């Protein structure tokens, strides 16, 4: 029987999901994570103790292997606690980053779930809210390994790629 | 590789989650399911083909074993398609109905996930949206059996009961 | 030229607009005003200094002349500040209460605007948000007197009545 | 007594208020007016018959006098119907365009109310919803002339300018 709080870490790296509208410049930027204020406040998670850590703030189009190394090292740091991890990441290279982790550190001991969104969090029809709910839920029940959750679907890394035309991901063999 | 649509049935039975405010009487009633209009329209589920079927419209406090028998028969009907099922149900006796199904038909061949909400769907801070997202996601990835998902937590039927004081569920041995 | 803050008082009396859903009882009640948290936080009113005062918490169907006398006395109290007043009131007898004020104290020296809503504030399709925006705006620009604003229309008291069938107000001669 | 529908025209010219997020490019553009879908559907205006006409789709920073001439001509066209007009306009040069109309055609025979927003309509904390409600309400009750409504305040053209620092307008002598 387990009604205790389960810790879970969210590592925010930037990407569309965290873009904020700057009223004075009239443009969208990656700023400090808005996940806490925009999503977590609205969710009911009485048995989950979530920590959000902003480890980077980068459009995933501009990520290189040094950035991916840095993300993997953050995963390793948090893995020691034995608790699940959600990584918020831009969709454009989410397949590459998750594959990078899978290839360089396949022996990960916790569930690591990547997600992001097509539309930034502040929009009233953003898919971020749904995707984060799914990622948190998945991270809590899945066995150790790397996953992507997106639009109601679970992908096993590295069997996925972005389908730009449809604005979502798809499975590959 | 599977990028095909996966069918999924939602069986709506009433309960808080479907309560609608009647502007002319100033009160809340169980009406035809509002799940389609209030939730499904807002979700992105490019690989999930959801059918909503309103099989009952009852506050779960007033459900009896005949009602539970009827719900179980609906589950059996849909089970033949081999696709997962989400049951929307009032929280007050969700533990009883799911236990009834488990005891009378333990050999179910699909995942059956019960969920509901503390606050009706139309409220801007309703937990229905989150709970339905979790239930759909869970139903798609879990092995056959009966489950409850609620507030970010997965319960295996019949190991749960409502915690009225905290306004959520909890595990029991 | 006036870029100073203009004070404005909101007198909350109950009614549908302030109904709150009680998750534990599953019903709607008039509670302490939720106007501050649900509406004012979401509005941008850089030149308006709003004070909310909960003077009553009553379904307007159950208001009697003693209640109306009490509301009028509250209006007189606030009138001394020379600043506009918005009265939140149930729609069922808003015409009666505003007429009572008009007949018993026609010489009011500030704009007094009554409004309410058909659907409580917490609902995502509530008309409360719109009606309160209109009432605040109207109170700031109108000459002294009693008014009702509702669904984009301005009514001069006592020339109005509720149209129950259409769920709004209408003008009478 | 007037319970008839009152026609009202909304002339959309672009600006922040109509910016739409392009999920595929990840940027904001002025597209066809989203006023109808995002605002009017959510409002209750049982006595107002609104027509939206997209006459331009331009960031107001890039408007020149030819654009302003075009806007004024559209106002003249609609003025013949004798019904009020709301002009949706970028905030950066709203003062200039409204002043241009005032100076070149002071004898306008209907109320013309300009408004816009600091944050685009699709954002959940956009000020567009509030500003449009105020502009429609104002246009219906004001005497002929040019006005700006913004953040709960009514400005008489040309006595206003944008206050960029505070993200709103202010009165000038």
PDB file of C-alpha atoms in Angstrom, chain A residues 1-5 42-48 118-119 124-127 129-131 133-138 140-142 149-155 163 166-173, chain B residues 1-5 42-48 118-119 124-127 129-131 133-138 140-142 149-155 163 166-173:
ATOM      1  CA  UNK A   1       0.000   0.000   0.000  1.00  0.00           C
ATOM      2  CA  UNK A   2       1.461   3.321  -0.974  1.00  0.00           C
ATOM      3  CA  UNK A   3      -0.269   6.595  -0.280  1.00  0.00           C
ATOM      4  CA  UNK A   4       3.011   8.404   0.182  1.00  0.00           C
ATOM      5  CA  UNK A   5       4.128  11.273  -2.014  1.00  0.00           C
ATOM      6  CA  UNK A  42      -3.907  23.896 -12.346  1.00  0.00           C
ATOM      7  CA  UNK A  43      -3.265  20.194 -11.783  1.00  0.00           C
ATOM      8  CA  UNK A  44      -4.304  18.063  -8.841  1.00  0.00           C
ATOM      9  CA  UNK A  45      -1.452  15.754  -7.915  1.00  0.00           C
ATOM     10  CA  UNK A  46      -1.996  14.898  -4.246  1.00  0.00           C
ATOM     11  CA  UNK A  47       0.512  12.032  -4.303  1.00  0.00           C
ATOM     12  CA  UNK A  48       3.223  13.562  -6.490  1.00  0.00           C
ATOM     13  CA  UNK A 118       3.317  22.538 -30.843  1.00  0.00           C
ATOM     14  CA  UNK A 119       1.762  25.659 -29.309  1.00  0.00           C
ATOM     15  CA  UNK A 124      -5.790  28.837 -24.648  1.00  0.00           C
ATOM     16  CA  UNK A 125      -5.656  26.007 -27.193  1.00  0.00           C
ATOM     17  CA  UNK A 126      -2.106  24.935 -26.396  1.00  0.00           C
ATOM     18  CA  UNK A 127      -1.379  21.210 -26.405  1.00  0.00           C
ATOM     19  CA  UNK A 129      -1.278  21.094 -20.806  1.00  0.00           C
ATOM     20  CA  UNK A 130      -2.349  17.725 -22.247  1.00  0.00           C
ATOM     21  CA  UNK A 131       1.192  16.638 -23.078  1.00  0.00           C
ATOM     22  CA  UNK A 133      -0.320  15.589 -17.905  1.00  0.00           C
ATOM     23  CA  UNK A 134       0.415  12.534 -20.033  1.00  0.00           C
ATOM     24  CA  UNK A 135       4.159  12.731 -19.448  1.00  0.00           C
ATOM     25  CA  UNK A 136       3.834  12.981 -15.655  1.00  0.00           C
ATOM     26  CA  UNK A 137       1.356  10.110 -15.595  1.00  0.00           C
ATOM     27  CA  UNK A 138       3.544   7.948 -17.848  1.00  0.00           C
ATOM     28  CA  UNK A 140       5.077   7.434 -12.722  1.00  0.00           C
ATOM     29  CA  UNK A 141       3.938   4.056 -14.073  1.00  0.00           C
ATOM     30  CA  UNK A 142       6.500   3.029 -16.698  1.00  0.00           C
ATOM     31  CA  UNK A 149       4.644  11.020 -24.870  1.00  0.00           C
ATOM     32  CA  UNK A 150       2.808  13.313 -27.242  1.00  0.00           C
ATOM     33  CA  UNK A 151      -0.830  13.818 -28.194  1.00  0.00           C
ATOM     34  CA  UNK A 152      -2.093  10.762 -26.342  1.00  0.00           C
ATOM     35  CA  UNK A 153       0.532   8.390 -27.684  1.00  0.00           C
ATOM     36  CA  UNK A 154       3.497   6.665 -26.034  1.00  0.00           C
ATOM     37  CA  UNK A 155       6.698   6.248 -28.073  1.00  0.00           C
ATOM     38  CA  UNK A 163       5.859  14.440 -38.604  1.00  0.00           C
ATOM     39  CA  UNK A 166       0.731  16.690 -39.326  1.00  0.00           C
ATOM     40  CA  UNK A 167       2.229  18.609 -36.421  1.00  0.00           C
ATOM     41  CA  UNK A 168       2.837  15.568 -34.244  1.00  0.00           C
ATOM     42  CA  UNK A 169       5.185  12.559 -33.923  1.00  0.00           C
ATOM     43  CA  UNK A 170       5.032   9.161 -35.586  1.00  0.00           C
ATOM     44  CA  UNK A 171       6.553   5.747 -35.011  1.00  0.00           C
ATOM     45  CA  UNK A 172       9.418   4.423 -37.132  1.00  0.00           C
ATOM     46  CA  UNK A 173      10.840   0.923 -37.170  1.00  0.00           C
TER      47      UNK A 173
ATOM     48  CA  UNK B   1       5.275  -0.032 -36.350  1.00  0.00           C
ATOM     49  CA  UNK B   2       1.821   1.319 -35.721  1.00  0.00           C
ATOM     50  CA  UNK B   3       0.713   4.722 -36.843  1.00  0.00           C
ATOM     51  CA  UNK B   4      -2.852   3.569 -37.359  1.00  0.00           C
ATOM     52  CA  UNK B   5      -5.787   4.948 -35.430  1.00  0.00           C
ATOM     53  CA  UNK B  42      -9.789  20.460 -26.851  1.00  0.00           C
ATOM     54  CA  UNK B  43      -7.547  17.400 -26.995  1.00  0.00           C
ATOM     55  CA  UNK B  44      -5.155  16.382 -29.746  1.00  0.00           C
ATOM     56  CA  UNK B  45      -5.413  12.644 -30.277  1.00  0.00           C
ATOM     57  CA  UNK B  46      -4.257  12.070 -33.870  1.00  0.00           C
ATOM     58  CA  UNK B  47      -3.927   8.306 -33.389  1.00  0.00           C
ATOM     59  CA  UNK B  48      -7.005   7.640 -31.254  1.00  0.00           C
ATOM     60  CA  UNK B 118     -14.661  16.282  -8.003  1.00  0.00           C
ATOM     61  CA  UNK B 119     -15.784  19.372  -9.917  1.00  0.00           C
ATOM     62  CA  UNK B 124     -12.681  26.529 -15.212  1.00  0.00           C
ATOM     63  CA  UNK B 125     -10.832  24.757 -12.403  1.00  0.00           C
ATOM     64  CA  UNK B 126     -12.456  21.357 -12.914  1.00  0.00           C
ATOM     65  CA  UNK B 127     -10.272  18.294 -12.483  1.00  0.00           C
ATOM     66  CA  UNK B 129      -9.998  17.549 -18.015  1.00  0.00           C
ATOM     67  CA  UNK B 130      -6.890  16.161 -16.290  1.00  0.00           C
ATOM     68  CA  UNK B 131      -8.591  12.949 -15.189  1.00  0.00           C
ATOM     69  CA  UNK B 133      -6.567  12.780 -20.288  1.00  0.00           C
ATOM     70  CA  UNK B 134      -4.959  10.380 -17.822  1.00  0.00           C
ATOM     71  CA  UNK B 135      -7.668   7.745 -18.254  1.00  0.00           C
ATOM     72  CA  UNK B 136      -7.443   7.758 -22.063  1.00  0.00           C
ATOM     73  CA  UNK B 137      -3.669   7.576 -21.926  1.00  0.00           C
ATOM     74  CA  UNK B 138      -3.717   4.762 -19.353  1.00  0.00           C
ATOM     75  CA  UNK B 140      -4.173   2.760 -24.319  1.00  0.00           C
ATOM     76  CA  UNK B 141      -1.019   1.417 -22.695  1.00  0.00           C
ATOM     77  CA  UNK B 142      -2.153  -0.857 -19.847  1.00  0.00           C
ATOM     78  CA  UNK B 149      -6.992   6.802 -12.661  1.00  0.00           C
ATOM     79  CA  UNK B 150      -7.493   9.961 -10.641  1.00  0.00           C
ATOM     80  CA  UNK B 151      -5.387  13.030  -9.919  1.00  0.00           C
ATOM     81  CA  UNK B 152      -2.226  11.647 -11.477  1.00  0.00           C
ATOM     82  CA  UNK B 153      -2.390   8.268  -9.767  1.00  0.00           C
ATOM     83  CA  UNK B 154      -3.116   4.781 -11.100  1.00  0.00           C
ATOM     84  CA  UNK B 155      -5.115   2.410  -8.877  1.00  0.00           C
ATOM     85  CA  UNK B 163     -10.904   9.727   0.679  1.00  0.00           C
ATOM     86  CA  UNK B 166      -9.018  15.039   0.934  1.00  0.00           C
ATOM     87  CA  UNK B 167     -11.325  14.980  -2.085  1.00  0.00           C
ATOM     88  CA  UNK B 168      -9.438  12.224  -3.902  1.00  0.00           C
ATOM     89  CA  UNK B 169      -8.889   8.432  -3.793  1.00  0.00           C
ATOM     90  CA  UNK B 170      -6.401   6.391  -1.792  1.00  0.00           C
ATOM     91  CA  UNK B 171      -4.952   2.905  -1.936  1.00  0.00           C
ATOM     92  CA  UNK B 172      -6.078   0.158   0.422  1.00  0.00           C
ATOM     93  CA  UNK B 173      -4.509  -3.263   0.906  1.00  0.00           C
TER      94      UNK B 173
END
